[in-house]
């Protein structure tokens, strides 16, 4: 006991001292001082600049001409004469447009399938007393510790006849053990009285899942859905292994143009060729836009779903 606490105990008495000590808030809950608030503001400003500056540089470079890019050593933050030549060249060639459509289809189908499998398996494993539940849960968790190598996975995909198909980009990664654990933990936190009441009314497991569990699990489903969508959207390695170039998603096309320095062929009749650097940055912008459009609608569920799924159960 500190000197201040001892003085308080003598002055107020033991019972009053205990109440005084219990009423005091922890240090981290106290209002920070003005210098500390200023320091936090400066740190937050620096972090925002570090995040926003590269994004603005990519957009500015994609809207710049060859001369302006060369004059600014390859990156332009605010172009003096913005031009959409890079974007018109990309969409005129058709390669990025087709890849964009394929990526949207793969992401939508893959996310729907992955969320469905994850929710159904998580609901089953969250029910206490399930026969073999521990075995199936341990099997799923082992995949987080011991992942198959490239060659075994390739041989399995080949034996299943999935080579050269879009299914090879979805099925090998259809279920994530990490997302399964999050959803299962969330569902275990749902009051069992609600499930029992629905079962007494004659509802089966599918009806309980649809009418009771899913409405209460919107937050965690939105979170894992975003995880799956981002994973499918950014995946390029499976495309490089399993499908030909005419079925490449946008992430693989982006890799070709940005890392390998390939150029995009414009359609016949195109007279103005955009600079290579501008085309590379334009492809990066196109690949970012869909995720940036979806994330704001799911952001309010993100923190709630992850934290609740991590601490319950």
PDB file of C-alpha atoms in Angstrom:
ATOM      1  CA  UNK A   1       0.000   0.000   0.000  1.00  0.00           C
ATOM      2  CA  UNK A   2       1.389   3.396  -0.985  1.00  0.00           C
ATOM      3  CA  UNK A   3       1.778   6.396   1.317  1.00  0.00           C
ATOM      4  CA  UNK A   4      -1.241   8.128  -0.244  1.00  0.00           C
ATOM      5  CA  UNK A   5      -3.382   5.038   0.203  1.00  0.00           C
ATOM      6  CA  UNK A   6      -2.241   4.651   3.832  1.00  0.00           C
ATOM      7  CA  UNK A   7      -3.032   8.294   4.589  1.00  0.00           C
ATOM      8  CA  UNK A   8      -6.466   7.880   3.013  1.00  0.00           C
ATOM      9  CA  UNK A   9      -7.114   4.719   5.044  1.00  0.00           C
ATOM     10  CA  UNK A  10      -6.200   6.468   8.317  1.00  0.00           C
ATOM     11  CA  UNK A  11      -8.289   9.531   7.516  1.00  0.00           C
ATOM     12  CA  UNK A  12     -11.392   7.773   6.191  1.00  0.00           C
ATOM     13  CA  UNK A  13     -11.284   4.441   7.964  1.00  0.00           C
ATOM     14  CA  UNK A  14     -10.905   0.936   6.469  1.00  0.00           C
ATOM     15  CA  UNK A  15     -14.369   0.648   4.894  1.00  0.00           C
ATOM     16  CA  UNK A  16     -14.337   4.138   3.406  1.00  0.00           C
ATOM     17  CA  UNK A  17     -10.784   3.580   2.151  1.00  0.00           C
ATOM     18  CA  UNK A  18     -11.840   0.431   0.307  1.00  0.00           C
ATOM     19  CA  UNK A  19     -14.737   2.275  -1.317  1.00  0.00           C
ATOM     20  CA  UNK A  20     -12.385   5.133  -2.265  1.00  0.00           C
ATOM     21  CA  UNK A  21      -9.909   2.739  -3.824  1.00  0.00           C
ATOM     22  CA  UNK A  22     -12.634   0.899  -5.738  1.00  0.00           C
ATOM     23  CA  UNK A  23     -14.038   4.175  -7.092  1.00  0.00           C
ATOM     24  CA  UNK A  24     -10.715   5.276  -8.588  1.00  0.00           C
ATOM     25  CA  UNK A  25     -10.387   4.607 -12.300  1.00  0.00           C
ATOM     26  CA  UNK A  26      -7.299   3.001 -13.864  1.00  0.00           C
ATOM     27  CA  UNK A  27      -4.644   5.284 -15.277  1.00  0.00           C
ATOM     28  CA  UNK A  28      -5.493   4.454 -18.907  1.00  0.00           C
ATOM     29  CA  UNK A  29      -9.101   5.562 -18.355  1.00  0.00           C
ATOM     30  CA  UNK A  30      -8.134   9.015 -17.158  1.00  0.00           C
ATOM     31  CA  UNK A  31      -8.326  11.944 -19.553  1.00  0.00           C
ATOM     32  CA  UNK A  32      -4.852  12.522 -21.063  1.00  0.00           C
ATOM     33  CA  UNK A  33      -3.099  15.803 -20.572  1.00  0.00           C
ATOM     34  CA  UNK A  34      -2.960  18.466 -23.272  1.00  0.00           C
ATOM     35  CA  UNK A  35       0.683  17.676 -24.271  1.00  0.00           C
ATOM     36  CA  UNK A  36      -0.199  13.995 -24.553  1.00  0.00           C
ATOM     37  CA  UNK A  37      -3.229  14.801 -26.719  1.00  0.00           C
ATOM     38  CA  UNK A  38      -1.010  16.912 -28.943  1.00  0.00           C
ATOM     39  CA  UNK A  39       1.529  14.088 -29.234  1.00  0.00           C
ATOM     40  CA  UNK A  40      -1.198  11.623 -30.171  1.00  0.00           C
ATOM     41  CA  UNK A  41      -2.485  14.039 -32.801  1.00  0.00           C
ATOM     42  CA  UNK A  42       0.980  14.402 -34.334  1.00  0.00           C
ATOM     43  CA  UNK A  43       1.500  10.627 -34.424  1.00  0.00           C
ATOM     44  CA  UNK A  44      -1.932  10.118 -35.989  1.00  0.00           C
ATOM     45  CA  UNK A  45      -1.191  12.795 -38.604  1.00  0.00           C
ATOM     46  CA  UNK A  46       2.115  11.133 -39.521  1.00  0.00           C
ATOM     47  CA  UNK A  47       0.419   7.741 -39.860  1.00  0.00           C
ATOM     48  CA  UNK A  48      -2.283   9.244 -42.109  1.00  0.00           C
ATOM     49  CA  UNK A  49       0.357  10.880 -44.302  1.00  0.00           C
ATOM     50  CA  UNK A  50       2.306   7.612 -44.553  1.00  0.00           C
ATOM     51  CA  UNK A  51      -0.868   5.813 -45.689  1.00  0.00           C
ATOM     52  CA  UNK A  52      -2.379   8.453 -47.968  1.00  0.00           C
ATOM     53  CA  UNK A  53       0.780   9.671 -49.717  1.00  0.00           C
ATOM     54  CA  UNK A  54       1.508   6.437 -51.685  1.00  0.00           C
ATOM     55  CA  UNK A  55      -2.149   6.176 -52.686  1.00  0.00           C
ATOM     56  CA  UNK A  56      -2.196   9.760 -53.993  1.00  0.00           C
ATOM     57  CA  UNK A  57       1.097   9.149 -55.797  1.00  0.00           C
ATOM     58  CA  UNK A  58      -0.343   6.100 -57.568  1.00  0.00           C
ATOM     59  CA  UNK A  59      -3.478   8.003 -58.658  1.00  0.00           C
ATOM     60  CA  UNK A  60      -1.493  11.078 -59.706  1.00  0.00           C
ATOM     61  CA  UNK A  61       0.980   9.031 -61.737  1.00  0.00           C
ATOM     62  CA  UNK A  62      -1.820   7.177 -63.523  1.00  0.00           C
ATOM     63  CA  UNK A  63      -3.249  10.545 -64.633  1.00  0.00           C
ATOM     64  CA  UNK A  64       0.066  12.025 -65.815  1.00  0.00           C
ATOM     65  CA  UNK A  65       1.798  12.301 -69.161  1.00  0.00           C
ATOM     66  CA  UNK A  66       5.137  10.764 -70.054  1.00  0.00           C
ATOM     67  CA  UNK A  67       6.965  14.091 -69.863  1.00  0.00           C
ATOM     68  CA  UNK A  68       5.592  14.910 -66.413  1.00  0.00           C
ATOM     69  CA  UNK A  69       6.418  11.443 -65.084  1.00  0.00           C
ATOM     70  CA  UNK A  70       9.990  11.704 -66.370  1.00  0.00           C
ATOM     71  CA  UNK A  71      10.380  15.191 -64.880  1.00  0.00           C
ATOM     72  CA  UNK A  72       9.285  13.921 -61.431  1.00  0.00           C
ATOM     73  CA  UNK A  73      11.468  10.795 -61.379  1.00  0.00           C
ATOM     74  CA  UNK A  74       8.625   8.354 -61.983  1.00  0.00           C
ATOM     75  CA  UNK A  75       5.992   9.530 -59.489  1.00  0.00           C
ATOM     76  CA  UNK A  76       3.620  12.495 -59.696  1.00  0.00           C
ATOM     77  CA  UNK A  77       1.564  13.537 -56.694  1.00  0.00           C
ATOM     78  CA  UNK A  78      -0.571  16.244 -58.327  1.00  0.00           C
ATOM     79  CA  UNK A  79      -0.437  16.256 -62.155  1.00  0.00           C
ATOM     80  CA  UNK A  80      -0.565  19.691 -63.746  1.00  0.00           C
ATOM     81  CA  UNK A  81      -2.370  18.408 -66.860  1.00  0.00           C
ATOM     82  CA  UNK A  82      -4.374  15.290 -65.899  1.00  0.00           C
ATOM     83  CA  UNK A  83      -5.128  12.846 -68.678  1.00  0.00           C
ATOM     84  CA  UNK A  84      -7.105   9.597 -68.883  1.00  0.00           C
ATOM     85  CA  UNK A  85      -4.935   8.179 -71.660  1.00  0.00           C
ATOM     86  CA  UNK A  86      -3.710   5.297 -69.505  1.00  0.00           C
ATOM     87  CA  UNK A  87      -7.234   4.225 -68.565  1.00  0.00           C
ATOM     88  CA  UNK A  88      -8.580   4.501 -72.126  1.00  0.00           C
ATOM     89  CA  UNK A  89      -5.635   2.461 -73.392  1.00  0.00           C
ATOM     90  CA  UNK A  90      -6.223  -0.236 -70.773  1.00  0.00           C
ATOM     91  CA  UNK A  91      -9.943  -0.625 -71.487  1.00  0.00           C
ATOM     92  CA  UNK A  92      -9.374  -0.367 -75.244  1.00  0.00           C
ATOM     93  CA  UNK A  93      -7.044  -3.353 -75.142  1.00  0.00           C
ATOM     94  CA  UNK A  94      -9.654  -5.505 -73.382  1.00  0.00           C
ATOM     95  CA  UNK A  95      -7.166  -7.558 -71.359  1.00  0.00           C
ATOM     96  CA  UNK A  96      -7.757  -5.769 -68.078  1.00  0.00           C
ATOM     97  CA  UNK A  97     -11.511  -5.530 -68.705  1.00  0.00           C
ATOM     98  CA  UNK A  98     -11.826  -9.290 -69.169  1.00  0.00           C
ATOM     99  CA  UNK A  99      -9.610  -9.948 -66.155  1.00  0.00           C
ATOM    100  CA  UNK A 100     -11.708  -7.560 -64.067  1.00  0.00           C
ATOM    101  CA  UNK A 101     -14.915  -9.400 -64.989  1.00  0.00           C
ATOM    102  CA  UNK A 102     -13.314 -12.752 -64.177  1.00  0.00           C
ATOM    103  CA  UNK A 103     -12.076 -11.491 -60.805  1.00  0.00           C
ATOM    104  CA  UNK A 104     -15.511 -10.160 -59.886  1.00  0.00           C
ATOM    105  CA  UNK A 105     -17.116 -13.503 -60.758  1.00  0.00           C
ATOM    106  CA  UNK A 106     -14.502 -15.541 -58.879  1.00  0.00           C
ATOM    107  CA  UNK A 107     -14.768 -13.272 -55.843  1.00  0.00           C
ATOM    108  CA  UNK A 108     -18.568 -13.361 -55.700  1.00  0.00           C
ATOM    109  CA  UNK A 109     -18.892 -17.120 -56.205  1.00  0.00           C
ATOM    110  CA  UNK A 110     -15.934 -17.969 -53.984  1.00  0.00           C
ATOM    111  CA  UNK A 111     -17.027 -15.689 -51.157  1.00  0.00           C
ATOM    112  CA  UNK A 112     -20.598 -17.028 -51.221  1.00  0.00           C
ATOM    113  CA  UNK A 113     -19.379 -20.632 -51.165  1.00  0.00           C
ATOM    114  CA  UNK A 114     -16.770 -20.011 -48.454  1.00  0.00           C
ATOM    115  CA  UNK A 115     -19.155 -18.118 -46.175  1.00  0.00           C
ATOM    116  CA  UNK A 116     -21.804 -20.829 -46.579  1.00  0.00           C
ATOM    117  CA  UNK A 117     -19.378 -23.643 -45.738  1.00  0.00           C
ATOM    118  CA  UNK A 118     -17.865 -21.725 -42.829  1.00  0.00           C
ATOM    119  CA  UNK A 119     -21.221 -20.813 -41.270  1.00  0.00           C
ATOM    120  CA  UNK A 120     -22.648 -24.319 -41.577  1.00  0.00           C
ATOM    121  CA  UNK A 121     -19.558 -26.016 -40.161  1.00  0.00           C
ATOM    122  CA  UNK A 122     -19.172 -23.427 -37.409  1.00  0.00           C
ATOM    123  CA  UNK A 123     -22.798 -23.870 -36.365  1.00  0.00           C
ATOM    124  CA  UNK A 124     -22.392 -27.625 -36.150  1.00  0.00           C
ATOM    125  CA  UNK A 125     -19.174 -27.397 -34.149  1.00  0.00           C
ATOM    126  CA  UNK A 126     -20.658 -24.784 -31.808  1.00  0.00           C
ATOM    127  CA  UNK A 127     -23.400 -27.170 -30.639  1.00  0.00           C
ATOM    128  CA  UNK A 128     -22.330 -28.940 -27.450  1.00  0.00           C
ATOM    129  CA  UNK A 129     -22.662 -32.699 -27.450  1.00  0.00           C
ATOM    130  CA  UNK A 130     -22.110 -33.102 -31.210  1.00  0.00           C
ATOM    131  CA  UNK A 131     -20.876 -36.629 -31.964  1.00  0.00           C
ATOM    132  CA  UNK A 132     -17.330 -36.373 -33.342  1.00  0.00           C
ATOM    133  CA  UNK A 133     -17.305 -32.587 -32.976  1.00  0.00           C
ATOM    134  CA  UNK A 134     -13.918 -32.555 -31.276  1.00  0.00           C
ATOM    135  CA  UNK A 135     -12.389 -34.674 -34.033  1.00  0.00           C
ATOM    136  CA  UNK A 136     -13.655 -32.446 -36.839  1.00  0.00           C
ATOM    137  CA  UNK A 137     -12.584 -29.301 -34.990  1.00  0.00           C
ATOM    138  CA  UNK A 138      -9.106 -30.686 -34.400  1.00  0.00           C
ATOM    139  CA  UNK A 139      -8.881 -31.702 -38.066  1.00  0.00           C
ATOM    140  CA  UNK A 140      -9.689 -28.155 -39.120  1.00  0.00           C
ATOM    141  CA  UNK A 141      -7.207 -26.661 -36.643  1.00  0.00           C
ATOM    142  CA  UNK A 142      -4.413 -28.949 -37.852  1.00  0.00           C
ATOM    143  CA  UNK A 143      -4.643 -27.311 -41.271  1.00  0.00           C
ATOM    144  CA  UNK A 144      -3.498 -24.061 -39.612  1.00  0.00           C
ATOM    145  CA  UNK A 145      -0.383 -25.765 -38.246  1.00  0.00           C
ATOM    146  CA  UNK A 146       0.505 -28.172 -41.066  1.00  0.00           C
ATOM    147  CA  UNK A 147      -0.317 -26.745 -44.472  1.00  0.00           C
ATOM    148  CA  UNK A 148       0.126 -28.931 -47.581  1.00  0.00           C
ATOM    149  CA  UNK A 149       2.936 -28.039 -49.926  1.00  0.00           C
ATOM    150  CA  UNK A 150       2.657 -26.817 -53.490  1.00  0.00           C
ATOM    151  CA  UNK A 151       3.299 -30.201 -55.107  1.00  0.00           C
ATOM    152  CA  UNK A 152       0.735 -32.206 -53.055  1.00  0.00           C
ATOM    153  CA  UNK A 153      -1.894 -29.520 -53.627  1.00  0.00           C
ATOM    154  CA  UNK A 154      -1.161 -29.454 -57.350  1.00  0.00           C
ATOM    155  CA  UNK A 155      -1.435 -33.249 -57.570  1.00  0.00           C
ATOM    156  CA  UNK A 156      -4.794 -33.210 -55.759  1.00  0.00           C
ATOM    157  CA  UNK A 157      -6.138 -30.507 -58.075  1.00  0.00           C
ATOM    158  CA  UNK A 158      -4.888 -32.459 -61.078  1.00  0.00           C
ATOM    159  CA  UNK A 159      -6.412 -35.772 -59.936  1.00  0.00           C
ATOM    160  CA  UNK A 160      -9.765 -34.049 -59.362  1.00  0.00           C
ATOM    161  CA  UNK A 161      -9.713 -32.786 -62.930  1.00  0.00           C
ATOM    162  CA  UNK A 162      -9.737 -29.120 -61.940  1.00  0.00           C
ATOM    163  CA  UNK A 163      -6.711 -27.977 -63.946  1.00  0.00           C
ATOM    164  CA  UNK A 164      -7.611 -25.210 -66.360  1.00  0.00           C
ATOM    165  CA  UNK A 165     -10.926 -24.445 -64.640  1.00  0.00           C
ATOM    166  CA  UNK A 166     -12.074 -21.612 -62.410  1.00  0.00           C
ATOM    167  CA  UNK A 167     -12.944 -24.175 -59.728  1.00  0.00           C
ATOM    168  CA  UNK A 168      -9.204 -24.605 -59.147  1.00  0.00           C
ATOM    169  CA  UNK A 169      -9.105 -20.976 -57.978  1.00  0.00           C
ATOM    170  CA  UNK A 170     -11.943 -21.456 -55.471  1.00  0.00           C
ATOM    171  CA  UNK A 171     -12.140 -24.976 -54.059  1.00  0.00           C
ATOM    172  CA  UNK A 172      -8.560 -25.324 -52.652  1.00  0.00           C
ATOM    173  CA  UNK A 173      -9.134 -22.237 -50.475  1.00  0.00           C
ATOM    174  CA  UNK A 174     -12.885 -22.553 -49.913  1.00  0.00           C
ATOM    175  CA  UNK A 175     -12.621 -23.005 -46.134  1.00  0.00           C
ATOM    176  CA  UNK A 176     -10.318 -21.136 -43.768  1.00  0.00           C
ATOM    177  CA  UNK A 177      -9.715 -22.645 -40.329  1.00  0.00           C
ATOM    178  CA  UNK A 178      -9.035 -19.186 -38.908  1.00  0.00           C
ATOM    179  CA  UNK A 179     -12.413 -17.858 -40.055  1.00  0.00           C
ATOM    180  CA  UNK A 180     -14.055 -21.062 -38.838  1.00  0.00           C
ATOM    181  CA  UNK A 181     -12.698 -20.531 -35.323  1.00  0.00           C
ATOM    182  CA  UNK A 182     -13.924 -16.917 -35.272  1.00  0.00           C
ATOM    183  CA  UNK A 183     -17.464 -17.817 -36.374  1.00  0.00           C
ATOM    184  CA  UNK A 184     -17.646 -20.830 -34.059  1.00  0.00           C
ATOM    185  CA  UNK A 185     -16.549 -18.754 -31.054  1.00  0.00           C
ATOM    186  CA  UNK A 186     -19.154 -16.115 -31.888  1.00  0.00           C
ATOM    187  CA  UNK A 187     -21.949 -18.682 -32.194  1.00  0.00           C
ATOM    188  CA  UNK A 188     -20.995 -20.323 -28.919  1.00  0.00           C
ATOM    189  CA  UNK A 189     -21.668 -16.972 -27.269  1.00  0.00           C
ATOM    190  CA  UNK A 190     -25.291 -16.939 -28.441  1.00  0.00           C
ATOM    191  CA  UNK A 191     -27.568 -17.754 -25.470  1.00  0.00           C
ATOM    192  CA  UNK A 192     -28.543 -21.413 -25.537  1.00  0.00           C
ATOM    193  CA  UNK A 193     -32.010 -20.477 -24.248  1.00  0.00           C
ATOM    194  CA  UNK A 194     -32.868 -19.011 -27.655  1.00  0.00           C
ATOM    195  CA  UNK A 195     -31.896 -22.225 -29.429  1.00  0.00           C
ATOM    196  CA  UNK A 196     -33.760 -24.392 -26.935  1.00  0.00           C
ATOM    197  CA  UNK A 197     -36.880 -22.225 -27.214  1.00  0.00           C
ATOM    198  CA  UNK A 198     -36.846 -22.578 -30.999  1.00  0.00           C
ATOM    199  CA  UNK A 199     -36.319 -26.322 -30.704  1.00  0.00           C
ATOM    200  CA  UNK A 200     -39.296 -26.615 -28.331  1.00  0.00           C
ATOM    201  CA  UNK A 201     -41.397 -24.859 -30.960  1.00  0.00           C
ATOM    202  CA  UNK A 202     -40.526 -27.646 -33.387  1.00  0.00           C
ATOM    203  CA  UNK A 203     -37.735 -25.932 -35.364  1.00  0.00           C
ATOM    204  CA  UNK A 204     -34.991 -28.068 -36.851  1.00  0.00           C
ATOM    205  CA  UNK A 205     -31.322 -27.199 -37.097  1.00  0.00           C
ATOM    206  CA  UNK A 206     -31.608 -25.514 -40.486  1.00  0.00           C
ATOM    207  CA  UNK A 207     -34.518 -23.384 -39.333  1.00  0.00           C
ATOM    208  CA  UNK A 208     -32.717 -22.486 -36.105  1.00  0.00           C
ATOM    209  CA  UNK A 209     -29.640 -21.532 -38.083  1.00  0.00           C
ATOM    210  CA  UNK A 210     -31.608 -19.398 -40.540  1.00  0.00           C
ATOM    211  CA  UNK A 211     -34.054 -17.671 -38.179  1.00  0.00           C
ATOM    212  CA  UNK A 212     -32.142 -17.512 -34.884  1.00  0.00           C
ATOM    213  CA  UNK A 213     -28.386 -17.817 -35.326  1.00  0.00           C
ATOM    214  CA  UNK A 214     -27.794 -15.956 -38.591  1.00  0.00           C
ATOM    215  CA  UNK A 215     -29.671 -12.744 -37.613  1.00  0.00           C
ATOM    216  CA  UNK A 216     -27.532 -12.558 -34.462  1.00  0.00           C
ATOM    217  CA  UNK A 217     -24.302 -13.277 -36.370  1.00  0.00           C
ATOM    218  CA  UNK A 218     -24.440 -10.535 -39.011  1.00  0.00           C
ATOM    219  CA  UNK A 219     -21.331  -8.816 -37.662  1.00  0.00           C
ATOM    220  CA  UNK A 220     -19.041 -11.838 -37.697  1.00  0.00           C
ATOM    221  CA  UNK A 221     -20.388 -13.026 -41.063  1.00  0.00           C
ATOM    222  CA  UNK A 222     -19.655  -9.599 -42.563  1.00  0.00           C
ATOM    223  CA  UNK A 223     -16.101  -9.781 -41.200  1.00  0.00           C
ATOM    224  CA  UNK A 224     -15.269 -13.245 -42.513  1.00  0.00           C
ATOM    225  CA  UNK A 225     -17.011 -12.399 -45.776  1.00  0.00           C
ATOM    226  CA  UNK A 226     -14.664  -9.440 -46.160  1.00  0.00           C
ATOM    227  CA  UNK A 227     -11.686 -11.667 -45.331  1.00  0.00           C
ATOM    228  CA  UNK A 228     -12.708 -14.182 -47.986  1.00  0.00           C
ATOM    229  CA  UNK A 229     -13.484 -11.510 -50.595  1.00  0.00           C
ATOM    230  CA  UNK A 230     -10.123  -9.785 -50.167  1.00  0.00           C
ATOM    231  CA  UNK A 231      -8.365 -13.145 -50.326  1.00  0.00           C
ATOM    232  CA  UNK A 232     -10.054 -14.175 -53.578  1.00  0.00           C
ATOM    233  CA  UNK A 233      -9.608 -10.731 -55.092  1.00  0.00           C
ATOM    234  CA  UNK A 234      -5.869 -10.552 -54.386  1.00  0.00           C
ATOM    235  CA  UNK A 235      -5.014 -14.213 -55.084  1.00  0.00           C
ATOM    236  CA  UNK A 236      -2.729 -14.753 -58.058  1.00  0.00           C
ATOM    237  CA  UNK A 237      -0.544 -17.744 -57.164  1.00  0.00           C
ATOM    238  CA  UNK A 238      -3.226 -20.372 -57.813  1.00  0.00           C
ATOM    239  CA  UNK A 239      -3.996 -18.724 -61.144  1.00  0.00           C
ATOM    240  CA  UNK A 240      -0.334 -18.951 -62.085  1.00  0.00           C
ATOM    241  CA  UNK A 241      -0.331 -22.681 -61.278  1.00  0.00           C
ATOM    242  CA  UNK A 242      -3.693 -23.963 -62.441  1.00  0.00           C
ATOM    243  CA  UNK A 243      -5.096 -21.889 -65.328  1.00  0.00           C
ATOM    244  CA  UNK A 244      -3.906 -20.524 -68.658  1.00  0.00           C
ATOM    245  CA  UNK A 245      -3.367 -16.857 -69.416  1.00  0.00           C
ATOM    246  CA  UNK A 246      -6.785 -16.494 -71.059  1.00  0.00           C
ATOM    247  CA  UNK A 247      -8.386 -17.204 -67.634  1.00  0.00           C
ATOM    248  CA  UNK A 248      -6.149 -15.052 -65.485  1.00  0.00           C
ATOM    249  CA  UNK A 249      -7.876 -12.870 -62.871  1.00  0.00           C
ATOM    250  CA  UNK A 250      -7.013  -9.217 -62.394  1.00  0.00           C
ATOM    251  CA  UNK A 251      -4.419  -9.892 -59.681  1.00  0.00           C
ATOM    252  CA  UNK A 252      -2.353 -12.011 -62.089  1.00  0.00           C
ATOM    253  CA  UNK A 253      -2.626  -9.418 -64.847  1.00  0.00           C
ATOM    254  CA  UNK A 254      -1.564  -6.750 -62.355  1.00  0.00           C
ATOM    255  CA  UNK A 255       1.487  -8.813 -61.460  1.00  0.00           C
ATOM    256  CA  UNK A 256       2.441  -9.126 -65.118  1.00  0.00           C
ATOM    257  CA  UNK A 257       2.168  -5.418 -65.813  1.00  0.00           C
ATOM    258  CA  UNK A 258       3.679  -4.039 -62.618  1.00  0.00           C
ATOM    259  CA  UNK A 259       6.383  -6.528 -61.635  1.00  0.00           C
ATOM    260  CA  UNK A 260       7.373  -7.936 -65.015  1.00  0.00           C
ATOM    261  CA  UNK A 261       6.980  -4.660 -66.927  1.00  0.00           C
ATOM    262  CA  UNK A 262       4.712  -6.051 -69.653  1.00  0.00           C
ATOM    263  CA  UNK A 263       2.741  -3.609 -71.747  1.00  0.00           C
ATOM    264  CA  UNK A 264      -0.904  -3.594 -72.748  1.00  0.00           C
ATOM    265  CA  UNK A 265      -1.749  -3.747 -76.439  1.00  0.00           C
ATOM    266  CA  UNK A 266      -4.260  -1.109 -77.425  1.00  0.00           C
ATOM    267  CA  UNK A 267      -6.993  -1.916 -79.938  1.00  0.00           C
ATOM    268  CA  UNK A 268      -6.489  -1.248 -83.602  1.00  0.00           C
ATOM    269  CA  UNK A 269      -6.745   2.409 -84.471  1.00  0.00           C
ATOM    270  CA  UNK A 270      -5.468   3.714 -81.130  1.00  0.00           C
ATOM    271  CA  UNK A 271      -3.005   6.445 -82.005  1.00  0.00           C
ATOM    272  CA  UNK A 272      -1.901   7.637 -78.533  1.00  0.00           C
ATOM    273  CA  UNK A 273       0.073   5.256 -76.359  1.00  0.00           C
ATOM    274  CA  UNK A 274       0.079   5.960 -72.643  1.00  0.00           C
ATOM    275  CA  UNK A 275       3.402   5.819 -70.788  1.00  0.00           C
ATOM    276  CA  UNK A 276       4.280   2.451 -69.260  1.00  0.00           C
ATOM    277  CA  UNK A 277       4.514   3.877 -65.731  1.00  0.00           C
ATOM    278  CA  UNK A 278       1.062   5.448 -66.023  1.00  0.00           C
ATOM    279  CA  UNK A 279      -0.436   2.175 -67.252  1.00  0.00           C
ATOM    280  CA  UNK A 280       1.048   0.263 -64.340  1.00  0.00           C
ATOM    281  CA  UNK A 281      -0.367   2.717 -61.829  1.00  0.00           C
ATOM    282  CA  UNK A 282      -3.743   2.738 -63.599  1.00  0.00           C
ATOM    283  CA  UNK A 283      -3.992  -1.052 -63.268  1.00  0.00           C
ATOM    284  CA  UNK A 284      -3.206  -0.720 -59.543  1.00  0.00           C
ATOM    285  CA  UNK A 285      -6.001   1.847 -59.151  1.00  0.00           C
ATOM    286  CA  UNK A 286      -8.487  -0.366 -61.002  1.00  0.00           C
ATOM    287  CA  UNK A 287      -7.628  -3.310 -58.748  1.00  0.00           C
ATOM    288  CA  UNK A 288      -8.168  -1.208 -55.603  1.00  0.00           C
ATOM    289  CA  UNK A 289     -11.475   0.435 -56.472  1.00  0.00           C
ATOM    290  CA  UNK A 290     -13.858  -2.550 -55.914  1.00  0.00           C
ATOM    291  CA  UNK A 291     -12.508  -3.319 -52.421  1.00  0.00           C
ATOM    292  CA  UNK A 292     -12.542   0.367 -51.490  1.00  0.00           C
ATOM    293  CA  UNK A 293     -16.202   0.551 -52.545  1.00  0.00           C
ATOM    294  CA  UNK A 294     -17.227  -2.484 -50.478  1.00  0.00           C
ATOM    295  CA  UNK A 295     -15.225  -1.872 -47.298  1.00  0.00           C
ATOM    296  CA  UNK A 296     -17.101   1.252 -46.014  1.00  0.00           C
ATOM    297  CA  UNK A 297     -20.352  -0.738 -45.864  1.00  0.00           C
ATOM    298  CA  UNK A 298     -18.736  -3.490 -43.754  1.00  0.00           C
ATOM    299  CA  UNK A 299     -16.418  -1.350 -41.645  1.00  0.00           C
ATOM    300  CA  UNK A 300     -18.952  -0.879 -38.819  1.00  0.00           C
ATOM    301  CA  UNK A 301     -19.146  -4.661 -38.365  1.00  0.00           C
ATOM    302  CA  UNK A 302     -15.386  -5.216 -38.541  1.00  0.00           C
ATOM    303  CA  UNK A 303     -14.267  -4.428 -34.989  1.00  0.00           C
ATOM    304  CA  UNK A 304     -17.406  -5.819 -33.369  1.00  0.00           C
ATOM    305  CA  UNK A 305     -17.257  -9.108 -35.224  1.00  0.00           C
ATOM    306  CA  UNK A 306     -13.561  -9.811 -34.725  1.00  0.00           C
ATOM    307  CA  UNK A 307     -13.408  -8.874 -31.042  1.00  0.00           C
ATOM    308  CA  UNK A 308     -16.614 -10.686 -30.105  1.00  0.00           C
ATOM    309  CA  UNK A 309     -15.597 -13.800 -32.004  1.00  0.00           C
ATOM    310  CA  UNK A 310     -12.163 -13.750 -30.410  1.00  0.00           C
ATOM    311  CA  UNK A 311     -13.170 -13.415 -26.743  1.00  0.00           C
ATOM    312  CA  UNK A 312     -16.324 -15.510 -26.519  1.00  0.00           C
ATOM    313  CA  UNK A 313     -16.437 -19.265 -26.131  1.00  0.00           C
TER     314      UNK A 313
END
